[in-house]
Amino acid sequence: MTPMSDLAEALLARAVASFEAGAPALDAIAKDFQAQIGQGLAGEGGSLKMLRTFTRQPTGRERGRVVVVDWGGTKARAGLVELAGGGSVRIVVEEALTFPEAMKRGAPEPVFDLIAGAVGRVTRARGVDAAPLAFVYSYPARLERIDRAVALVSTKGWRLQGLVGRDVAAMLTAGLGRAGLARITLAAVANDTVAALILQSYQARGRDPETRPTDIGLILGTGTNLAADLGPAGIRNLESGNFDGVGGVETPYDVALDRELDEPPPGAQRFEKMVSGHYLGEILRRALVDLGARTGWFHWSSSSVIAAPFALDSAYLSRIADDRTAALDDVDALLRSLGVESTRHERHGLRALGAAIARRAARLVAAVLFGTLRFVDPRLDDRRTIAVDGSLWGGYPGFEGLVRAALVELLGRERADRVETAFVKDSTSAGAAVIAAVAAAQRSEGCSSA
Ligand code: BGC
């Protein structure tokens, strides 16, 4: 080893260690999160929005055919879903849409027109002329009814002009009107976390009506958030990505990322900026640039993936973590495809950094789950179910294991074993359909009791 690489080793080890989030720090985060749930519910401010959802737990017997729109990232989907009761759900047809980058900062109407166009194609292809529609809008929105959602400041890099304060359900309805689809009528708006929670309840209770409903719906993908059934307060969308109690485990990379980004603005979505797929690759990129400037390693700025903000996709973290070969051959192939020549030491350093960033994300997730569970059930006596969806949970090797290990540290083995994490892959459209069916039942109960 040369003195130069000794220095690199030492600085790398320090950077890796800076992402450590020990049990005491996690415990403090969980306590803060729990307290902020109470604060938000009481209308006393705090960083958790605790938004109402106007839905309730399904029975598992819901039926019907529902058009669904799922808009929550760079992609959106329009589809047709059939519920046959007994927890059964079938995606009949689905079309994915990609939004051009420029659209994210333009006027909202073109976005809704693009979505309405896809709704037109999927419904016409199946000869559906009239049907209820469920709209999953996976950005912060204040629901005033099940079919009215006032947009708050968006996340995940979106900033449509003049969107804040407008009802996104009405905007989609207008888009459907412009597309000649006035008989496709918006029945419900929901967040993706709520769709995951409701779908897991529907499937579990459809199989066994005695099953306790799901407690938490968690999304870990491009963004992160959770919804929870808080008993008398109903099912709430916490918008936990905005949780701000993370100062104790921030690194200089996180601080700089938060400060330098204009969307979401500094101070907003601080938890999400340390946890979700949209940001993990960027944290890694920043660490590599920093170590590249201070050591003889990682002089990779010839690659645009290292040079350009947000170019290092979080999916690379998963691929890097997956390489178990001694010389990290697949990491080597990946880096070459990105125009980077690397040494074996550098590849191991890269892998260690990526793993530390993902591990911290998983541990932070465990902390907020612990905080939520304790709010619901202070002694954690009962069995609890968390429905989880998203590319990070599904795609990063061993992510679930990391979360569970941290839960064991925080709750102890016995209580952690009472907490089930259920992966509900591709839950959004299916869950939305259940929410629309629940809304239909609520409406008919409302009519009959009126
Ligand atoms: C949004 C949430 C959403 C989450 C997961 C966040 O950026 O604010 O509404 O649930 O991403 O998609």
Short mmCIF file of C-alpha atoms and ligand atoms in Angstrom, two decimals:
data_model
loop_
_atom_site.label_atom_id
_atom_site.label_comp_id
_atom_site.label_asym_id
_atom_site.label_seq_id
_atom_site.Cartn_x
_atom_site.Cartn_y
_atom_site.Cartn_z
CA MET A 1 0.00 0.00 0.00
CA THR A 2 1.27 3.46 -0.84
CA PRO A 3 0.78 6.32 1.62
CA MET A 4 -1.64 7.72 -0.96
CA SER A 5 -3.86 4.66 -0.79
CA ASP A 6 -3.54 4.54 3.01
CA LEU A 7 -5.03 8.00 3.06
CA ALA A 8 -7.76 6.93 0.66
CA GLU A 9 -8.54 3.90 2.81
CA ALA A 10 -8.75 6.05 5.93
CA LEU A 11 -10.97 8.70 4.38
CA LEU A 12 -13.17 6.07 2.79
CA ALA A 13 -13.57 4.30 6.12
CA ARG A 14 -14.51 7.60 7.71
CA ALA A 15 -17.09 8.33 5.00
CA VAL A 16 -18.58 4.84 5.36
CA ALA A 17 -18.75 5.25 9.14
CA SER A 18 -20.51 8.60 8.80
CA PHE A 19 -23.56 6.77 7.47
CA GLU A 20 -23.85 4.65 10.61
CA ALA A 21 -27.12 5.12 12.47
CA GLY A 22 -26.84 3.34 15.81
CA ALA A 23 -29.72 2.04 17.90
CA PRO A 24 -29.77 5.01 20.34
CA ALA A 25 -30.07 7.46 17.42
CA LEU A 26 -32.84 5.36 15.88
CA ASP A 27 -34.64 5.17 19.18
CA ALA A 28 -34.57 8.96 19.50
CA ILE A 29 -35.90 9.28 15.93
CA ALA A 30 -38.72 6.84 16.70
CA LYS A 31 -39.72 8.85 19.80
CA ASP A 32 -39.71 12.10 17.86
CA PHE A 33 -41.74 10.53 15.05
CA GLN A 34 -44.29 9.19 17.53
CA ALA A 35 -44.56 12.60 19.19
CA GLN A 36 -44.97 14.36 15.84
CA ILE A 37 -47.84 12.02 14.89
CA GLY A 38 -49.68 13.21 17.98
CA GLN A 39 -48.76 16.80 17.31
CA GLY A 40 -49.94 16.63 13.69
CA LEU A 41 -53.23 15.02 14.65
CA ALA A 42 -53.84 17.70 17.24
CA GLY A 43 -53.22 20.38 14.62
CA GLU A 44 -50.18 21.62 16.50
CA GLY A 45 -47.86 21.68 13.52
CA GLY A 46 -44.71 19.59 13.10
CA SER A 47 -43.33 18.03 9.97
CA LEU A 48 -45.91 15.24 9.54
CA LYS A 49 -48.95 16.33 7.55
CA MET A 50 -51.28 13.60 8.90
CA LEU A 51 -53.64 14.07 5.93
CA ARG A 52 -57.14 12.62 6.03
CA THR A 53 -57.96 9.95 3.44
CA PHE A 54 -61.76 9.58 3.63
CA THR A 55 -61.51 5.86 3.15
CA ARG A 56 -61.93 2.95 5.53
CA GLN A 57 -60.80 -0.64 5.76
CA PRO A 58 -62.30 -2.99 3.14
CA THR A 59 -64.24 -6.11 4.05
CA GLY A 60 -62.52 -8.24 1.40
CA ARG A 61 -65.84 -8.76 -0.35
CA GLU A 62 -65.70 -5.65 -2.59
CA ARG A 63 -66.54 -6.23 -6.25
CA GLY A 64 -66.62 -4.24 -9.44
CA ARG A 65 -64.76 -3.00 -12.46
CA VAL A 66 -62.78 0.19 -12.00
CA VAL A 67 -60.66 2.36 -14.28
CA VAL A 68 -57.49 3.37 -12.48
CA VAL A 69 -54.91 6.09 -12.93
CA ASP A 70 -51.63 5.83 -11.06
CA TRP A 71 -49.46 8.94 -11.17
CA GLY A 72 -46.54 9.08 -8.80
CA GLY A 73 -43.24 9.58 -10.52
CA THR A 74 -41.65 9.87 -13.91
CA LYS A 75 -44.08 7.20 -15.01
CA ALA A 76 -47.83 6.93 -14.78
CA ARG A 77 -50.24 4.16 -15.59
CA ALA A 78 -53.81 3.89 -16.73
CA GLY A 79 -55.60 0.60 -16.43
CA LEU A 80 -58.73 -1.39 -15.88
CA VAL A 81 -59.05 -3.53 -12.75
CA GLU A 82 -61.62 -6.16 -11.79
CA LEU A 83 -62.45 -7.07 -8.21
CA ALA A 84 -64.26 -10.34 -7.75
CA GLY A 85 -64.59 -10.38 -3.94
CA GLY A 86 -62.80 -12.97 -1.80
CA GLY A 87 -59.70 -10.80 -1.97
CA SER A 88 -59.38 -11.44 -5.69
CA VAL A 89 -58.16 -8.71 -7.98
CA ARG A 90 -57.18 -8.77 -11.64
CA ILE A 91 -55.48 -6.12 -13.73
CA VAL A 92 -57.35 -6.52 -17.02
CA VAL A 93 -55.24 -4.11 -19.00
CA GLU A 94 -52.68 -1.45 -18.19
CA GLU A 95 -50.70 1.13 -20.14
CA ALA A 96 -47.59 2.89 -18.87
CA LEU A 97 -46.80 6.50 -19.71
CA THR A 98 -43.53 8.39 -19.40
CA PHE A 99 -43.46 12.14 -18.88
CA PRO A 100 -40.83 14.17 -20.67
CA GLU A 101 -38.57 15.94 -18.12
CA ALA A 102 -39.72 19.40 -19.28
CA MET A 103 -43.35 18.56 -18.52
CA LYS A 104 -42.56 18.39 -14.80
CA ARG A 105 -42.20 22.16 -14.62
CA GLY A 106 -44.79 23.19 -17.16
CA ALA A 107 -48.52 23.79 -17.00
CA PRO A 108 -50.59 21.00 -15.42
CA GLU A 109 -53.11 20.56 -18.25
CA PRO A 110 -50.77 18.74 -20.66
CA VAL A 111 -50.04 16.20 -17.93
CA PHE A 112 -53.73 15.54 -17.34
CA ASP A 113 -54.33 15.38 -21.12
CA LEU A 114 -51.58 12.78 -21.48
CA ILE A 115 -53.14 10.71 -18.69
CA ALA A 116 -56.66 11.11 -20.12
CA GLY A 117 -55.37 9.96 -23.52
CA ALA A 118 -54.11 6.74 -21.93
CA VAL A 119 -57.41 6.26 -20.11
CA GLY A 120 -59.14 6.62 -23.50
CA ARG A 121 -56.95 3.95 -25.08
CA VAL A 122 -57.38 1.36 -22.31
CA THR A 123 -61.14 1.86 -21.98
CA ARG A 124 -61.86 1.90 -25.70
CA ALA A 125 -59.71 -1.19 -26.23
CA ARG A 126 -62.01 -3.03 -23.81
CA GLY A 127 -65.24 -1.46 -25.02
CA VAL A 128 -65.77 0.34 -21.70
CA ASP A 129 -67.72 3.51 -22.14
CA ALA A 130 -68.87 4.24 -18.58
CA ALA A 131 -67.12 3.28 -15.35
CA PRO A 132 -65.93 4.68 -12.02
CA LEU A 133 -62.32 5.83 -11.91
CA ALA A 134 -59.87 5.72 -9.01
CA PHE A 135 -57.03 8.22 -9.14
CA VAL A 136 -53.84 7.53 -7.25
CA TYR A 137 -52.05 10.83 -6.85
CA SER A 138 -48.80 10.09 -5.05
CA TYR A 139 -47.81 13.59 -4.05
CA PRO A 140 -48.94 15.57 -1.05
CA ALA A 141 -52.61 16.55 -1.31
CA ARG A 142 -55.18 17.63 1.24
CA LEU A 143 -58.33 15.59 0.70
CA GLU A 144 -61.58 17.34 1.50
CA ARG A 145 -63.73 14.43 0.37
CA ILE A 146 -62.92 11.07 -1.17
CA ASP A 147 -63.16 12.74 -4.59
CA ARG A 148 -61.58 16.10 -3.89
CA ALA A 149 -57.84 16.56 -3.31
CA VAL A 150 -56.19 19.94 -3.09
CA ALA A 151 -52.57 19.78 -4.24
CA LEU A 152 -49.86 20.83 -1.79
CA VAL A 153 -46.26 21.45 -2.88
CA SER A 154 -45.16 18.47 -4.99
CA THR A 155 -42.22 16.15 -4.37
CA LYS A 156 -39.87 13.98 -6.46
CA GLY A 157 -38.74 16.84 -8.67
CA TRP A 158 -42.18 18.00 -9.89
CA ARG A 159 -43.25 21.62 -9.88
CA LEU A 160 -46.22 22.19 -12.17
CA GLN A 161 -47.10 25.83 -12.58
CA GLY A 162 -50.06 26.96 -10.52
CA LEU A 163 -50.90 23.46 -9.27
CA VAL A 164 -50.74 24.16 -5.54
CA GLY A 165 -54.18 24.90 -4.15
CA ARG A 166 -56.06 23.29 -7.04
CA ASP A 167 -58.18 20.15 -6.88
CA VAL A 168 -56.34 17.46 -8.84
CA ALA A 169 -59.49 15.33 -9.08
CA ALA A 170 -61.35 18.15 -10.82
CA MET A 171 -58.36 18.67 -13.10
CA LEU A 172 -58.36 15.02 -14.12
CA THR A 173 -62.13 15.15 -14.65
CA ALA A 174 -61.64 18.16 -16.91
CA GLY A 175 -58.94 16.28 -18.84
CA LEU A 176 -61.28 13.31 -19.27
CA GLY A 177 -63.93 15.72 -20.56
CA ARG A 178 -61.52 17.16 -23.11
CA ALA A 179 -60.71 13.61 -24.23
CA GLY A 180 -64.42 12.81 -24.75
CA LEU A 181 -64.57 10.51 -21.72
CA ALA A 182 -67.22 12.24 -19.65
CA ARG A 183 -68.80 8.90 -18.66
CA ILE A 184 -65.60 7.77 -16.94
CA THR A 185 -66.34 9.37 -13.60
CA LEU A 186 -63.85 10.02 -10.85
CA ALA A 187 -64.96 8.14 -7.73
CA ALA A 188 -61.93 8.34 -5.44
CA VAL A 189 -58.50 9.94 -5.05
CA ALA A 190 -55.87 8.26 -2.90
CA ASN A 191 -52.19 8.22 -2.09
CA ASP A 192 -50.12 5.15 -3.08
CA THR A 193 -49.40 4.35 0.59
CA VAL A 194 -53.13 4.11 1.23
CA ALA A 195 -53.57 1.89 -1.84
CA ALA A 196 -50.92 -0.51 -0.50
CA LEU A 197 -52.52 -0.62 2.95
CA ILE A 198 -56.03 -1.16 1.59
CA LEU A 199 -54.96 -3.82 -0.93
CA GLN A 200 -53.22 -5.89 1.73
CA SER A 201 -56.31 -5.68 3.97
CA TYR A 202 -58.60 -6.61 1.06
CA GLN A 203 -56.55 -9.65 0.10
CA ALA A 204 -56.03 -10.87 3.66
CA ARG A 205 -59.64 -10.35 4.76
CA GLY A 206 -60.94 -11.75 1.50
CA ARG A 207 -59.13 -14.99 2.32
CA ASP A 208 -60.09 -14.91 6.00
CA PRO A 209 -62.67 -12.38 7.20
CA GLU A 210 -61.38 -12.69 10.76
CA THR A 211 -57.99 -11.25 9.81
CA ARG A 212 -57.13 -7.98 11.49
CA PRO A 213 -56.84 -5.16 8.96
CA THR A 214 -53.44 -3.91 7.90
CA ASP A 215 -51.98 -1.20 10.13
CA ILE A 216 -49.46 0.55 7.91
CA GLY A 217 -48.92 1.05 4.17
CA LEU A 218 -45.34 1.95 3.30
CA ILE A 219 -43.88 2.96 -0.05
CA LEU A 220 -40.14 2.77 -0.64
CA GLY A 221 -39.52 3.64 -4.23
CA THR A 222 -38.62 6.87 -5.99
CA GLY A 223 -40.19 8.59 -2.99
CA THR A 224 -41.10 7.34 0.44
CA ASN A 225 -44.11 7.77 2.65
CA LEU A 226 -46.40 5.88 4.93
CA ALA A 227 -50.07 5.71 5.77
CA ALA A 228 -51.42 4.27 8.98
CA ASP A 229 -54.75 3.22 10.41
CA LEU A 230 -54.91 5.32 13.57
CA GLY A 231 -58.17 3.94 14.90
CA PRO A 232 -60.48 6.81 15.83
CA ALA A 233 -58.45 9.26 13.70
CA GLY A 234 -58.99 7.02 10.70
CA ILE A 235 -56.51 6.08 8.00
CA ARG A 236 -54.05 8.93 7.62
CA ASN A 237 -51.45 9.78 5.00
CA LEU A 238 -48.53 10.94 7.13
CA GLU A 239 -46.37 12.25 4.27
CA SER A 240 -43.52 10.86 6.32
CA GLY A 241 -41.01 11.79 3.61
CA ASN A 242 -41.21 15.28 5.09
CA PHE A 243 -40.21 14.12 8.59
CA ASP A 244 -37.51 16.47 9.84
CA GLY A 245 -36.15 14.65 12.90
CA VAL A 246 -33.12 13.28 11.06
CA GLY A 247 -30.51 15.87 12.02
CA GLY A 248 -28.70 13.44 14.32
CA VAL A 249 -27.78 11.07 11.49
CA GLU A 250 -27.13 13.51 8.66
CA THR A 251 -23.73 13.57 6.97
CA PRO A 252 -22.24 16.63 5.27
CA TYR A 253 -23.41 15.05 1.98
CA ASP A 254 -27.04 15.12 3.14
CA VAL A 255 -26.75 18.66 4.42
CA ALA A 256 -25.33 19.86 1.09
CA LEU A 257 -27.92 17.93 -0.94
CA ASP A 258 -30.76 19.42 1.07
CA ARG A 259 -29.35 22.91 0.79
CA GLU A 260 -28.49 22.85 -2.90
CA LEU A 261 -31.67 21.36 -4.28
CA ASP A 262 -34.44 23.75 -5.17
CA GLU A 263 -37.14 21.09 -5.61
CA PRO A 264 -38.14 20.06 -2.95
CA PRO A 265 -36.73 23.20 -1.30
CA PRO A 266 -34.18 23.12 1.55
CA GLY A 267 -35.72 21.80 4.74
CA ALA A 268 -38.54 19.95 2.96
CA GLN A 269 -38.66 16.13 2.52
CA ARG A 270 -35.56 15.65 4.67
CA PHE A 271 -36.38 12.05 5.54
CA GLU A 272 -37.13 11.23 1.91
CA LYS A 273 -33.85 12.84 0.83
CA MET A 274 -31.96 10.30 2.98
CA VAL A 275 -34.10 7.26 2.31
CA SER A 276 -35.78 7.00 -1.08
CA GLY A 277 -34.61 5.79 -4.46
CA HIS A 278 -34.67 9.25 -6.00
CA TYR A 279 -31.82 10.31 -3.70
CA LEU A 280 -29.66 7.33 -2.69
CA GLY A 281 -27.67 7.32 -5.94
CA GLU A 282 -27.15 11.06 -5.63
CA ILE A 283 -25.80 10.72 -2.08
CA LEU A 284 -23.36 8.09 -3.34
CA ARG A 285 -22.35 10.30 -6.27
CA ARG A 286 -21.64 13.19 -3.93
CA ALA A 287 -19.51 11.00 -1.66
CA LEU A 288 -17.51 9.77 -4.66
CA VAL A 289 -16.92 13.30 -5.95
CA ASP A 290 -15.76 14.38 -2.49
CA LEU A 291 -13.41 11.43 -2.01
CA GLY A 292 -12.18 11.91 -5.58
CA ALA A 293 -11.14 15.44 -4.71
CA ARG A 294 -9.40 14.44 -1.48
CA THR A 295 -7.71 11.16 -2.38
CA GLY A 296 -6.07 9.46 -5.32
CA TRP A 297 -9.15 7.29 -5.79
CA PHE A 298 -12.39 7.77 -7.71
CA HIS A 299 -11.08 10.18 -10.34
CA TRP A 300 -14.11 9.31 -12.41
CA SER A 301 -15.44 12.68 -13.43
CA SER A 302 -14.93 11.77 -17.11
CA SER A 303 -18.14 9.79 -16.70
CA SER A 304 -21.30 11.87 -16.89
CA VAL A 305 -22.84 9.57 -14.30
CA ILE A 306 -20.37 10.90 -11.76
CA ALA A 307 -20.18 14.45 -13.07
CA ALA A 308 -23.88 15.27 -13.40
CA PRO A 309 -26.25 15.62 -10.44
CA PHE A 310 -28.81 12.82 -10.18
CA ALA A 311 -27.20 10.88 -13.04
CA LEU A 312 -26.17 8.01 -10.77
CA ASP A 313 -29.37 6.01 -10.69
CA SER A 314 -30.22 4.32 -7.40
CA ALA A 315 -30.81 1.10 -9.36
CA TYR A 316 -26.99 0.94 -9.72
CA LEU A 317 -26.76 0.63 -5.94
CA SER A 318 -28.78 -2.56 -6.13
CA ARG A 319 -26.63 -3.93 -8.92
CA ILE A 320 -23.42 -3.05 -7.07
CA ALA A 321 -24.69 -4.69 -3.87
CA ASP A 322 -25.59 -7.81 -5.84
CA ASP A 323 -22.04 -8.47 -7.02
CA ARG A 324 -20.50 -11.05 -4.68
CA THR A 325 -17.39 -11.85 -6.76
CA ALA A 326 -13.97 -11.24 -5.17
CA ALA A 327 -12.87 -8.74 -7.82
CA LEU A 328 -16.36 -7.26 -8.24
CA ASP A 329 -16.48 -8.23 -11.91
CA ASP A 330 -20.01 -7.03 -12.49
CA VAL A 331 -19.29 -3.67 -10.86
CA ASP A 332 -16.29 -3.46 -13.19
CA ALA A 333 -18.54 -4.18 -16.19
CA LEU A 334 -21.06 -1.61 -15.00
CA LEU A 335 -18.40 1.07 -14.52
CA ARG A 336 -16.86 0.32 -17.93
CA SER A 337 -20.27 0.69 -19.54
CA LEU A 338 -20.38 4.12 -17.89
CA GLY A 339 -16.94 5.02 -19.25
CA VAL A 340 -14.99 4.42 -16.02
CA GLU A 341 -11.80 2.38 -15.53
CA SER A 342 -11.48 1.32 -11.89
CA THR A 343 -9.13 -0.51 -9.58
CA ARG A 344 -10.27 -3.33 -7.38
CA HIS A 345 -9.78 -1.16 -4.28
CA GLU A 346 -11.96 1.54 -5.75
CA ARG A 347 -14.70 -0.96 -6.59
CA HIS A 348 -14.68 -2.32 -3.05
CA GLY A 349 -14.78 1.23 -1.75
CA LEU A 350 -17.72 2.04 -3.99
CA ARG A 351 -19.54 -1.06 -2.83
CA ALA A 352 -18.90 -0.27 0.84
CA LEU A 353 -20.22 3.27 0.43
CA GLY A 354 -23.34 2.15 -1.43
CA ALA A 355 -24.03 -0.49 1.21
CA ALA A 356 -23.63 2.03 4.03
CA ILE A 357 -26.07 4.45 2.38
CA ALA A 358 -28.68 1.74 1.78
CA ARG A 359 -28.23 0.34 5.29
CA ARG A 360 -28.80 3.74 6.84
CA ALA A 361 -31.95 4.14 4.73
CA ALA A 362 -33.26 0.78 5.93
CA ARG A 363 -32.54 1.65 9.56
CA LEU A 364 -34.27 5.00 9.28
CA VAL A 365 -37.29 3.22 7.85
CA ALA A 366 -37.29 0.85 10.83
CA ALA A 367 -37.17 3.84 13.18
CA VAL A 368 -40.25 5.53 11.73
CA LEU A 369 -42.11 2.23 11.61
CA PHE A 370 -41.29 1.76 15.28
CA GLY A 371 -42.53 5.27 16.06
CA THR A 372 -45.79 4.63 14.22
CA LEU A 373 -46.36 1.21 15.75
CA ARG A 374 -45.81 2.58 19.22
CA PHE A 375 -48.33 5.34 18.58
CA VAL A 376 -50.89 2.72 17.52
CA ASP A 377 -50.11 0.21 20.24
CA PRO A 378 -47.77 1.61 22.95
CA ARG A 379 -46.87 -1.79 24.39
CA LEU A 380 -46.83 -3.53 21.04
CA ASP A 381 -48.89 -6.34 22.43
CA ASP A 382 -50.81 -7.26 19.29
CA ARG A 383 -49.81 -8.62 15.93
CA ARG A 384 -49.34 -5.84 13.40
CA THR A 385 -49.09 -5.85 9.63
CA ILE A 386 -47.17 -3.48 7.43
CA ALA A 387 -47.86 -3.58 3.69
CA VAL A 388 -44.84 -2.45 1.68
CA ASP A 389 -44.35 -1.67 -1.98
CA GLY A 390 -41.77 0.12 -4.08
CA SER A 391 -38.65 -0.45 -6.13
CA LEU A 392 -36.20 0.00 -3.26
CA TRP A 393 -37.86 -2.57 -1.02
CA GLY A 394 -38.37 -4.94 -3.96
CA GLY A 395 -35.11 -4.25 -5.77
CA TYR A 396 -32.27 -3.65 -3.31
CA PRO A 397 -30.82 -7.01 -2.24
CA GLY A 398 -31.49 -7.66 1.42
CA PHE A 399 -33.31 -4.40 2.14
CA GLU A 400 -36.12 -6.11 3.99
CA GLY A 401 -33.58 -8.05 6.08
CA LEU A 402 -31.86 -4.80 7.06
CA VAL A 403 -35.16 -3.25 8.16
CA ARG A 404 -36.12 -6.35 10.12
CA ALA A 405 -32.74 -6.54 11.82
CA ALA A 406 -33.11 -2.94 12.96
CA LEU A 407 -36.66 -3.65 14.18
CA VAL A 408 -35.28 -6.49 16.30
CA GLU A 409 -32.70 -4.11 17.78
CA LEU A 410 -35.39 -1.57 18.59
CA LEU A 411 -38.29 -3.76 19.69
CA GLY A 412 -36.56 -6.93 20.89
CA ARG A 413 -37.00 -10.25 19.13
CA GLU A 414 -40.36 -11.21 20.62
CA ARG A 415 -42.19 -8.02 19.77
CA ALA A 416 -40.47 -7.69 16.39
CA ASP A 417 -41.75 -11.17 15.55
CA ARG A 418 -45.30 -9.90 16.04
CA VAL A 419 -44.77 -7.37 13.25
CA GLU A 420 -45.33 -8.78 9.79
CA THR A 421 -43.99 -7.02 6.71
CA ALA A 422 -45.95 -8.04 3.61
CA PHE A 423 -44.54 -7.12 0.21
CA VAL A 424 -47.50 -6.11 -1.96
CA LYS A 425 -45.82 -5.76 -5.33
CA ASP A 426 -47.51 -3.45 -7.84
CA SER A 427 -50.18 -2.62 -5.31
CA THR A 428 -51.14 0.82 -6.56
CA SER A 429 -53.69 0.16 -9.29
CA ALA A 430 -55.21 -2.84 -7.53
CA GLY A 431 -55.43 -0.98 -4.21
CA ALA A 432 -56.99 2.02 -5.91
CA ALA A 433 -59.73 -0.15 -7.34
CA VAL A 434 -60.55 -1.43 -3.85
CA ILE A 435 -60.68 2.15 -2.55
CA ALA A 436 -63.18 3.06 -5.31
CA ALA A 437 -65.31 0.04 -4.39
CA VAL A 438 -65.21 1.01 -0.70
CA ALA A 439 -66.22 4.55 -1.70
CA ALA A 440 -69.18 3.18 -3.66
CA ALA A 441 -70.30 1.22 -0.58
CA GLN A 442 -69.88 4.31 1.61
CA ARG A 443 -71.93 6.35 -0.82
CA SER A 444 -74.78 3.86 -0.96
CA GLU A 445 -74.80 3.60 2.85
CA GLY A 446 -74.91 7.41 2.94
CA CYS A 447 -77.86 7.43 0.54
CA SER A 448 -79.80 4.72 2.34
CA SER A 449 -79.30 6.33 5.74
CA ALA A 450 -80.20 9.79 4.39
C1 BGC B 1 -44.91 11.74 -1.91
C2 BGC B 1 -45.94 10.84 -1.28
C3 BGC B 1 -45.83 9.45 -1.88
C4 BGC B 1 -44.40 8.94 -1.81
C5 BGC B 1 -44.22 7.57 -2.44
C6 BGC B 1 -43.54 11.13 -1.83
O1 BGC B 1 -42.60 11.92 -2.50
O2 BGC B 1 -44.91 12.99 -1.27
O3 BGC B 1 -47.25 11.36 -1.46
O4 BGC B 1 -46.67 8.60 -1.17
O5 BGC B 1 -43.54 9.86 -2.45
O6 BGC B 1 -44.60 7.54 -3.77
#
